[in-house]
């Protein structure tokens, strides 16, 4: 029984990392209506930036480093959209052009990361912590902070989408961008802001992924991307709340399943969930018209 | 044989192999509009199955399935068919209701999982170590050594490539190819003309995967070994780049694409010595260069370096047509009316 | 709700129905787009489907052609229930449609756009491509001849080797209709064939529609321009808020004061409520 609680506990940690990243991916998908296949590499850049700050001569506190990494990736996402992705999306009507461009961007960024930081496995400079008992669960302080960050971020996004003008404009654009444009929403500004938020969440997600996995490699973001895809597809592509729920389902399922099978097949579990979702609920738990 | 000639034959082999890979992806993506981001997975299945079928019983700590010592080209063909079967499973699961990007997401996930699974599940294809010592076709029978095998097998691959080109050009020039391209341009409008778009896409997926499998099989028979380092998901992008650079929907352009992208950017850099202290940097730079090249081609020449050739009607001019049929023309010139 | 009967059908129109739908419902999200539409299209007629914006005309066309599935209701082609058939099978039965925005196959030439539409295509089977090339060649030869004469008839012959994506808006519209004709329809659904084209071309398309009728094709067309409807259509179906408001002849509908007041007036004056 205690093993099960341990697994559930770690599942919640994974779900937190997933939720941050999946919501970041979904926010951008909702606005631009295409999947960013370079999202995993955005995460890697965030992870390595905070690694350099954290372990370099500056010895920045890991959480501060995480935030700086996130902000940097946010700015990078805005610039990449402004000068690369948006021009392609404007010029070509066919979806596959822009998808290939993001796919190509992922190749460029992955190799950029490994040329700058090398291929060796890196770790953050975090002291070893004794796990604390919380009810039946067992968490380290860092894991609790990660869960806390995810909860705060999800609440913040919820309030932004439901209570602020900007958030409402975002939802309007996501539902119908032509209508939003004619109804006086500054779509350019909203698009830029969305890319920034998506990049910010990718950067933070990359760092917390590195913290919870206790390792950073150039490819870990790309590998994780497809667990994010599983969460997003389970929840319904483009649905923010779907991404949150999908993250919890996939996070818990992969960790609990690891009790019964060899943990090296965790990825296959995530994929099995993705396939089941496709078979039984192809448009996701929170499907939205026109997005699938 | 001088090392240079040896290299050239090696490069020639890779051009032929990548042509086959490119034609397969071109049928799926260039003609069928299917964004198969898992293409390299189908190549890998062909390579593993061909290798495991050509090898004898596992020995010396190796482990893999099959081990039937099948002769060339039986293993190769079965490798292609194995990729086909896998494609059938994937297509039936995903084709019916998925939008382009949804499908691409599922496929890219699939290639990662396949990668992970083959890497971890040692009894299947040797795990991360992969297959080694795959017999060189005809090497024993003809008494070939390492030096003579390379030019010999480059020649064999040329023959295979020529055969596959002939088969492919019949497909793309047929009414089947035409309807497939129609579904690429607008699937709903094509369905409204009475075409079962799913069937056309499925067939193009299967044939393209067969090409992927055969290309992979040739690579394993040439190299004698295959493992997960040979098919990182980024390799799919390489073949996409070759297709796009060579010209989407253009079989001849593929030869140029196969020369420029995989050979120039990945095979050639392997022969450039590493910069001391920066292992792998050259390969990283080559990969980035491919990404940038592809974006530049997409922007400046979206139809590829050699654009898709127009399939002309070869109908006579209107005046001649009427001379032959004797009909009276009440034809208004289109420019005037529209 | 049933449509008010506006008197017997005129003798020129056969009472046989080529296409009919019964109690079609369709909602998107919470919004009801079609709410019980019921009507039939007389065989051999040119029938107009009219109604204000938001009446659900295009949705009905999409449901009739099978591009969209309805939430409930039935679609019949003659005596055959085609409700469950996907769009490509309906097309094979002779139910061919065009789209409101021209959907040219841009990466094909104009000629190929027509060739794709040919009904008999042994060359679409790869078995035939390799094993029976003679059969494929013969079918292609027949289709070529047919395509050539249709292209000529629609004034597109000189553009035959242009990429379809390079055509002007009006040319794309003609291509769309000629491609539908190439598919040998017994029943043609035209979704606003006159939208956004110049008056000369409107007359020309009208002429082509009459040619089709003469050749025995039943036509159902969505149309906004009532002048056009009066000129070329012999039968009208009025749709409002997803329901069939009335069916009959244009002249009969004009005499129906309810319809005029409630509906046609608004359309004629250009007062569109949504």
PDB file of N, CA and C in Angstrom, chain B residues 11 22 26 42 49 64 66 84 96 111 113 115 119 149 178 181 195 198 211 231 270 278 313 316-317 328 334:
ATOM      1  N   UNK B  11      29.442   6.766 -50.658  1.00  0.00           N
ATOM      2  CA  UNK B  11      28.507   7.872 -50.858  1.00  0.00           C
ATOM      3  C   UNK B  11      27.469   7.515 -51.919  1.00  0.00           C
ATOM      4  N   UNK B  22      13.461   8.444 -50.045  1.00  0.00           N
ATOM      5  CA  UNK B  22      12.796   9.681 -50.453  1.00  0.00           C
ATOM      6  C   UNK B  22      11.562   9.418 -51.301  1.00  0.00           C
ATOM      7  N   UNK B  26       7.984  10.627 -50.440  1.00  0.00           N
ATOM      8  CA  UNK B  26       7.380  11.516 -51.427  1.00  0.00           C
ATOM      9  C   UNK B  26       5.983  11.043 -51.811  1.00  0.00           C
ATOM     10  N   UNK B  42       9.620   3.416 -39.730  1.00  0.00           N
ATOM     11  CA  UNK B  42       9.335   2.383 -40.730  1.00  0.00           C
ATOM     12  C   UNK B  42      10.626   1.916 -41.385  1.00  0.00           C
ATOM     13  N   UNK B  49      14.155  -6.027 -39.350  1.00  0.00           N
ATOM     14  CA  UNK B  49      13.586  -7.296 -39.799  1.00  0.00           C
ATOM     15  C   UNK B  49      14.482  -7.916 -40.867  1.00  0.00           C
ATOM     16  N   UNK B  64      18.142 -11.746 -30.577  1.00  0.00           N
ATOM     17  CA  UNK B  64      17.181 -11.156 -31.509  1.00  0.00           C
ATOM     18  C   UNK B  64      16.247 -12.265 -31.970  1.00  0.00           C
ATOM     19  N   UNK B  66      13.870 -14.203 -35.017  1.00  0.00           N
ATOM     20  CA  UNK B  66      14.147 -14.788 -36.344  1.00  0.00           C
ATOM     21  C   UNK B  66      15.491 -15.510 -36.357  1.00  0.00           C
ATOM     22  N   UNK B  84       5.300  -2.437 -44.007  1.00  0.00           N
ATOM     23  CA  UNK B  84       3.933  -2.320 -44.528  1.00  0.00           C
ATOM     24  C   UNK B  84       2.888  -2.711 -43.485  1.00  0.00           C
ATOM     25  N   UNK B  96      -8.682   7.721 -40.057  1.00  0.00           N
ATOM     26  CA  UNK B  96     -10.056   8.051 -40.404  1.00  0.00           C
ATOM     27  C   UNK B  96     -10.501   9.417 -39.941  1.00  0.00           C
ATOM     28  N   UNK B 111       6.954   7.131 -33.200  1.00  0.00           N
ATOM     29  CA  UNK B 111       8.344   6.829 -33.526  1.00  0.00           C
ATOM     30  C   UNK B 111       9.203   6.870 -32.264  1.00  0.00           C
ATOM     31  N   UNK B 113       8.157   6.134 -29.201  1.00  0.00           N
ATOM     32  CA  UNK B 113       7.855   4.961 -28.396  1.00  0.00           C
ATOM     33  C   UNK B 113       8.495   3.710 -28.994  1.00  0.00           C
ATOM     34  N   UNK B 115      11.126   3.650 -30.720  1.00  0.00           N
ATOM     35  CA  UNK B 115      12.543   3.812 -30.421  1.00  0.00           C
ATOM     36  C   UNK B 115      12.845   3.330 -29.007  1.00  0.00           C
ATOM     37  N   UNK B 119      14.842  -0.072 -27.944  1.00  0.00           N
ATOM     38  CA  UNK B 119      16.033   0.165 -27.130  1.00  0.00           C
ATOM     39  C   UNK B 119      16.011  -0.641 -25.829  1.00  0.00           C
ATOM     40  N   UNK B 149      33.424  -5.503 -51.679  1.00  0.00           N
ATOM     41  CA  UNK B 149      31.992  -5.565 -51.378  1.00  0.00           C
ATOM     42  C   UNK B 149      31.320  -4.205 -51.570  1.00  0.00           C
ATOM     43  N   UNK B 178      -2.890  10.509 -59.618  1.00  0.00           N
ATOM     44  CA  UNK B 178      -3.626  11.752 -59.847  1.00  0.00           C
ATOM     45  C   UNK B 178      -4.680  11.951 -58.756  1.00  0.00           C
ATOM     46  N   UNK B 181      -3.054  12.873 -55.483  1.00  0.00           N
ATOM     47  CA  UNK B 181      -2.669  14.294 -55.412  1.00  0.00           C
ATOM     48  C   UNK B 181      -3.896  15.175 -55.224  1.00  0.00           C
ATOM     49  N   UNK B 195     -14.509   9.724 -54.545  1.00  0.00           N
ATOM     50  CA  UNK B 195     -13.277   8.996 -54.244  1.00  0.00           C
ATOM     51  C   UNK B 195     -13.222   8.633 -52.760  1.00  0.00           C
ATOM     52  N   UNK B 198      -9.781   7.760 -47.909  1.00  0.00           N
ATOM     53  CA  UNK B 198      -9.118   6.888 -46.934  1.00  0.00           C
ATOM     54  C   UNK B 198      -8.357   5.766 -47.638  1.00  0.00           C
ATOM     55  N   UNK B 211       8.730   1.096 -49.269  1.00  0.00           N
ATOM     56  CA  UNK B 211       9.977   1.740 -49.717  1.00  0.00           C
ATOM     57  C   UNK B 211      10.875   2.042 -48.521  1.00  0.00           C
ATOM     58  N   UNK B 231      18.850   5.712 -36.005  1.00  0.00           N
ATOM     59  CA  UNK B 231      17.539   6.235 -36.412  1.00  0.00           C
ATOM     60  C   UNK B 231      16.895   7.121 -35.353  1.00  0.00           C
ATOM     61  N   UNK B 270      30.736  13.076 -41.514  1.00  0.00           N
ATOM     62  CA  UNK B 270      31.281  11.991 -40.702  1.00  0.00           C
ATOM     63  C   UNK B 270      32.759  11.771 -41.025  1.00  0.00           C
ATOM     64  N   UNK B 278      35.664  19.315 -28.866  1.00  0.00           N
ATOM     65  CA  UNK B 278      34.235  19.482 -29.154  1.00  0.00           C
ATOM     66  C   UNK B 278      33.720  18.288 -29.939  1.00  0.00           C
ATOM     67  N   UNK B 313      -1.659  17.942 -70.726  1.00  0.00           N
ATOM     68  CA  UNK B 313      -2.784  17.188 -71.293  1.00  0.00           C
ATOM     69  C   UNK B 313      -2.426  16.616 -72.669  1.00  0.00           C
ATOM     70  N   UNK B 316      -4.552  18.845 -78.537  1.00  0.00           N
ATOM     71  CA  UNK B 316      -4.183  19.816 -79.584  1.00  0.00           C
ATOM     72  C   UNK B 316      -4.776  21.190 -79.285  1.00  0.00           C
ATOM     73  N   UNK B 317      -4.229  22.264 -79.882  1.00  0.00           N
ATOM     74  CA  UNK B 317      -4.841  23.584 -79.717  1.00  0.00           C
ATOM     75  C   UNK B 317      -6.283  23.555 -80.232  1.00  0.00           C
ATOM     76  N   UNK B 328     -18.360  23.589 -84.979  1.00  0.00           N
ATOM     77  CA  UNK B 328     -18.325  25.044 -85.099  1.00  0.00           C
ATOM     78  C   UNK B 328     -18.105  25.636 -83.711  1.00  0.00           C
ATOM     79  N   UNK B 334     -11.685  33.213 -73.037  1.00  0.00           N
ATOM     80  CA  UNK B 334     -11.909  33.288 -71.596  1.00  0.00           C
ATOM     81  C   UNK B 334     -11.487  34.627 -71.023  1.00  0.00           C
TER      82      UNK B 334
END
